[in-house]
Amino acid sequence: MSTSKIWLSSPHLSGHEITYIQQALDTNWVAPLGPHVDAFEQELVHYLGGGYAAALSSGTAALHLALVMLGVGPGDLVLCQSFTFAASANPIKYLGAMPVFLDSEPTTWNLCPQALEDALKHYAAQGQKPKAVIGVHLYGMPARLDELLALCAAYEVPFVEDAAEALGATYRGQAAGTFGVLSILSFNGNKIITTSGGGALLAREESWVQQARFLATQARDPAPHYQHAQVGYNYRLSNVCAGIGRAQLEVLDQRVAARRAHFDYYQAQLGYLPGLVFQPEAAGSYSNRWLSCFTLDPARAGGTSREDLRLALEAEQIESRPLWKPMHQQPVFAQAPYFGGTVADTLFEQGLCLPSGSNLTEADRERVVKIIQDQF
Ligand SMILES: *Cc1c(COP(=O)(O)O)cnc(C)c1O
């Protein structure tokens, strides 16, 4: 049996990246602008089925600009899913605003509509209006968007869609990344497709994206000299990286199919184990299954915990990882208010992500499954 390392989610190149990179070098477009950047934006929008895109240096930069454009400033409130990666929440702090964390619900593991309503009501009663709601589609699973968007509309708070993990997923047939007033994607090395590092800001209205491109290039006003009326940022995507993104986008549907096949295999091989439950996919939702994840209740698994499984896999050179530790449990956000119960806490305590890269082999998957089965 092979003992080579199996990673959680590593870059999976198509082989065409070099063609685009070579074009960038041959034409001397080695800068954070150029034909690949423009084409990547158009191809993204085409894939998503509409709207406008600004290609940026990271998903975090895209979220930062989204909050800047929504006018978030010192002392403002921004509601945010607690069960997520810290990058969803850090930009709130960049702007001196206060994150308010909200619990998840068990059917999607994403933002709980009840917690959102409780928080919106609570602040409305105090005459306070949060500047934005940040919702996430974790592990590629669409959130309960119908309810979340209705609440945001009723309370007139803009919904910022963190689709960093969800490119290729759909909700009622519509692409993840097209639901927010502003939406963001990430092309980091571990995401479903990569530009090595990169992200995008998406919007249905072109003016938002024009504003994002302006802010992302140092907010330079039209003048022969350098003239600035606003604080700017250096957040554009490199033309070389955008070339990688173009090649990756060509194979996105194959990558989604591969990851979904991994999930189906794991579920078929492990789903019967006592206390082990895979992330559900609700009717009308189509996850990209960026990572295959489950929870394991030790009380129903004869005392076996997810940590037992993680350590057993690690001993065999296999990387797995606990689900995200909720933001309301993170020392850096200790001062932030929280609305909800213990759904996110339990997901963190009991959850595990399995190796899910689209470049995983059948032999790799078999190794993973065998080790887990042996713990029961
Ligand atoms: C990866 C990720 C981000 C940040 O994207 P970067 O491109 O790494 O800055 C934001 N939110 C979530 C949920 C992510 O998984």
PDB file of C-alpha atoms in Angstrom, residues 58-168:
ATOM      1  CA  SER A  58      -8.030  37.682  -3.162  1.00  0.00           C
ATOM      2  CA  GLY A  59     -11.476  36.846  -1.863  1.00  0.00           C
ATOM      3  CA  THR A  60     -10.616  38.750   1.300  1.00  0.00           C
ATOM      4  CA  ALA A  61      -9.856  41.865  -0.770  1.00  0.00           C
ATOM      5  CA  ALA A  62     -13.209  41.433  -2.520  1.00  0.00           C
ATOM      6  CA  LEU A  63     -15.046  41.318   0.822  1.00  0.00           C
ATOM      7  CA  HIS A  64     -13.098  44.321   2.064  1.00  0.00           C
ATOM      8  CA  LEU A  65     -14.099  46.360  -1.000  1.00  0.00           C
ATOM      9  CA  ALA A  66     -17.710  45.150  -0.723  1.00  0.00           C
ATOM     10  CA  LEU A  67     -17.929  46.539   2.809  1.00  0.00           C
ATOM     11  CA  VAL A  68     -16.145  49.768   1.846  1.00  0.00           C
ATOM     12  CA  MET A  69     -18.687  50.311  -0.958  1.00  0.00           C
ATOM     13  CA  LEU A  70     -21.595  49.638   1.402  1.00  0.00           C
ATOM     14  CA  GLY A  71     -20.302  52.443   3.588  1.00  0.00           C
ATOM     15  CA  VAL A  72     -19.195  50.323   6.557  1.00  0.00           C
ATOM     16  CA  GLY A  73     -17.173  52.427   8.971  1.00  0.00           C
ATOM     17  CA  PRO A  74     -16.117  52.710  12.608  1.00  0.00           C
ATOM     18  CA  GLY A  75     -18.830  51.688  15.064  1.00  0.00           C
ATOM     19  CA  ASP A  76     -21.154  50.190  12.429  1.00  0.00           C
ATOM     20  CA  LEU A  77     -22.706  46.753  12.908  1.00  0.00           C
ATOM     21  CA  VAL A  78     -22.221  43.984  10.353  1.00  0.00           C
ATOM     22  CA  LEU A  79     -24.060  40.687  10.837  1.00  0.00           C
ATOM     23  CA  CYS A  80     -21.975  37.669   9.836  1.00  0.00           C
ATOM     24  CA  GLN A  81     -22.250  33.896   9.834  1.00  0.00           C
ATOM     25  CA  SER A  82     -20.210  32.607  12.777  1.00  0.00           C
ATOM     26  CA  PHE A  83     -19.470  29.171  11.339  1.00  0.00           C
ATOM     27  CA  THR A  84     -16.999  30.197   8.623  1.00  0.00           C
ATOM     28  CA  PHE A  85     -13.375  30.941   7.804  1.00  0.00           C
ATOM     29  CA  ALA A  86     -11.994  34.064   9.524  1.00  0.00           C
ATOM     30  CA  ALA A  87     -11.624  35.787   6.140  1.00  0.00           C
ATOM     31  CA  SER A  88     -15.419  36.286   6.075  1.00  0.00           C
ATOM     32  CA  ALA A  89     -15.241  38.426   9.213  1.00  0.00           C
ATOM     33  CA  ASN A  90     -11.794  40.069   9.240  1.00  0.00           C
ATOM     34  CA  PRO A  91     -12.730  42.829   6.750  1.00  0.00           C
ATOM     35  CA  ILE A  92     -15.387  44.021   9.235  1.00  0.00           C
ATOM     36  CA  LYS A  93     -12.541  44.702  11.660  1.00  0.00           C
ATOM     37  CA  TYR A  94     -10.347  46.332   8.984  1.00  0.00           C
ATOM     38  CA  LEU A  95     -13.016  49.052   8.847  1.00  0.00           C
ATOM     39  CA  GLY A  96     -13.368  49.472  12.605  1.00  0.00           C
ATOM     40  CA  ALA A  97     -16.900  48.073  12.551  1.00  0.00           C
ATOM     41  CA  MET A  98     -18.383  45.558  14.993  1.00  0.00           C
ATOM     42  CA  PRO A  99     -19.134  42.024  13.806  1.00  0.00           C
ATOM     43  CA  VAL A 100     -22.277  40.428  15.187  1.00  0.00           C
ATOM     44  CA  PHE A 101     -22.114  36.671  14.771  1.00  0.00           C
ATOM     45  CA  LEU A 102     -25.069  34.460  13.903  1.00  0.00           C
ATOM     46  CA  ASP A 103     -25.528  30.729  14.331  1.00  0.00           C
ATOM     47  CA  SER A 104     -25.990  28.187  11.535  1.00  0.00           C
ATOM     48  CA  GLU A 105     -28.948  25.877  10.989  1.00  0.00           C
ATOM     49  CA  PRO A 106     -28.597  22.110  10.622  1.00  0.00           C
ATOM     50  CA  THR A 107     -29.997  21.566   7.097  1.00  0.00           C
ATOM     51  CA  THR A 108     -27.268  23.491   5.226  1.00  0.00           C
ATOM     52  CA  TRP A 109     -24.835  24.348   8.061  1.00  0.00           C
ATOM     53  CA  ASN A 110     -25.143  27.972   6.910  1.00  0.00           C
ATOM     54  CA  LEU A 111     -26.758  31.151   8.242  1.00  0.00           C
ATOM     55  CA  CYS A 112     -29.823  30.411  10.373  1.00  0.00           C
ATOM     56  CA  PRO A 113     -32.818  32.521   9.238  1.00  0.00           C
ATOM     57  CA  GLN A 114     -34.184  32.530  12.798  1.00  0.00           C
ATOM     58  CA  ALA A 115     -30.927  33.867  14.253  1.00  0.00           C
ATOM     59  CA  LEU A 116     -30.831  36.485  11.495  1.00  0.00           C
ATOM     60  CA  GLU A 117     -34.396  37.567  12.239  1.00  0.00           C
ATOM     61  CA  ASP A 118     -33.712  37.720  15.988  1.00  0.00           C
ATOM     62  CA  ALA A 119     -30.667  39.929  15.432  1.00  0.00           C
ATOM     63  CA  LEU A 120     -32.412  42.220  12.932  1.00  0.00           C
ATOM     64  CA  LYS A 121     -35.388  42.592  15.310  1.00  0.00           C
ATOM     65  CA  HIS A 122     -33.156  43.199  18.297  1.00  0.00           C
ATOM     66  CA  TYR A 123     -31.255  46.022  16.605  1.00  0.00           C
ATOM     67  CA  ALA A 124     -34.374  47.486  14.973  1.00  0.00           C
ATOM     68  CA  ALA A 125     -35.945  47.772  18.448  1.00  0.00           C
ATOM     69  CA  GLN A 126     -32.903  49.813  19.479  1.00  0.00           C
ATOM     70  CA  GLY A 127     -33.154  51.992  16.396  1.00  0.00           C
ATOM     71  CA  GLN A 128     -29.993  50.469  14.938  1.00  0.00           C
ATOM     72  CA  LYS A 129     -29.638  49.186  11.409  1.00  0.00           C
ATOM     73  CA  PRO A 130     -26.722  46.869  10.542  1.00  0.00           C
ATOM     74  CA  LYS A 131     -24.823  47.981   7.433  1.00  0.00           C
ATOM     75  CA  ALA A 132     -24.702  44.493   5.884  1.00  0.00           C
ATOM     76  CA  VAL A 133     -25.370  40.794   6.368  1.00  0.00           C
ATOM     77  CA  ILE A 134     -22.574  38.419   5.315  1.00  0.00           C
ATOM     78  CA  GLY A 135     -23.798  34.916   4.475  1.00  0.00           C
ATOM     79  CA  VAL A 136     -21.615  32.023   3.358  1.00  0.00           C
ATOM     80  CA  HIS A 137     -22.122  28.819   1.314  1.00  0.00           C
ATOM     81  CA  LEU A 138     -19.767  26.629   3.330  1.00  0.00           C
ATOM     82  CA  TYR A 139     -18.039  23.723   1.675  1.00  0.00           C
ATOM     83  CA  GLY A 140     -19.969  24.692  -1.456  1.00  0.00           C
ATOM     84  CA  MET A 141     -23.431  24.168   0.031  1.00  0.00           C
ATOM     85  CA  PRO A 142     -25.919  26.929  -0.798  1.00  0.00           C
ATOM     86  CA  ALA A 143     -27.472  28.631   2.227  1.00  0.00           C
ATOM     87  CA  ARG A 144     -31.259  28.978   2.666  1.00  0.00           C
ATOM     88  CA  LEU A 145     -31.294  31.967   0.364  1.00  0.00           C
ATOM     89  CA  ASP A 146     -35.064  32.394  -0.062  1.00  0.00           C
ATOM     90  CA  GLU A 147     -35.540  33.077   3.638  1.00  0.00           C
ATOM     91  CA  LEU A 148     -32.295  35.019   4.112  1.00  0.00           C
ATOM     92  CA  LEU A 149     -32.919  37.333   1.152  1.00  0.00           C
ATOM     93  CA  ALA A 150     -36.524  37.934   2.227  1.00  0.00           C
ATOM     94  CA  LEU A 151     -35.367  38.988   5.697  1.00  0.00           C
ATOM     95  CA  CYS A 152     -32.667  41.264   4.282  1.00  0.00           C
ATOM     96  CA  ALA A 153     -35.233  42.845   1.974  1.00  0.00           C
ATOM     97  CA  ALA A 154     -37.760  43.315   4.809  1.00  0.00           C
ATOM     98  CA  TYR A 155     -35.197  45.040   7.020  1.00  0.00           C
ATOM     99  CA  GLU A 156     -33.507  46.818   4.081  1.00  0.00           C
ATOM    100  CA  VAL A 157     -30.047  45.515   4.892  1.00  0.00           C
ATOM    101  CA  PRO A 158     -27.846  44.511   1.917  1.00  0.00           C
ATOM    102  CA  PHE A 159     -26.886  40.841   1.650  1.00  0.00           C
ATOM    103  CA  VAL A 160     -23.197  40.198   0.931  1.00  0.00           C
ATOM    104  CA  GLU A 161     -22.773  36.699  -0.458  1.00  0.00           C
ATOM    105  CA  ASP A 162     -19.504  35.004   0.467  1.00  0.00           C
ATOM    106  CA  ALA A 163     -19.389  32.375  -2.291  1.00  0.00           C
ATOM    107  CA  ALA A 164     -15.630  31.821  -1.851  1.00  0.00           C
ATOM    108  CA  GLU A 165     -16.141  28.062  -1.510  1.00  0.00           C
ATOM    109  CA  ALA A 166     -19.140  27.715  -3.797  1.00  0.00           C
ATOM    110  CA  LEU A 167     -18.159  28.452  -7.406  1.00  0.00           C
ATOM    111  CA  GLY A 168     -20.050  25.885  -9.504  1.00  0.00           C
TER     112      GLY A 168
END
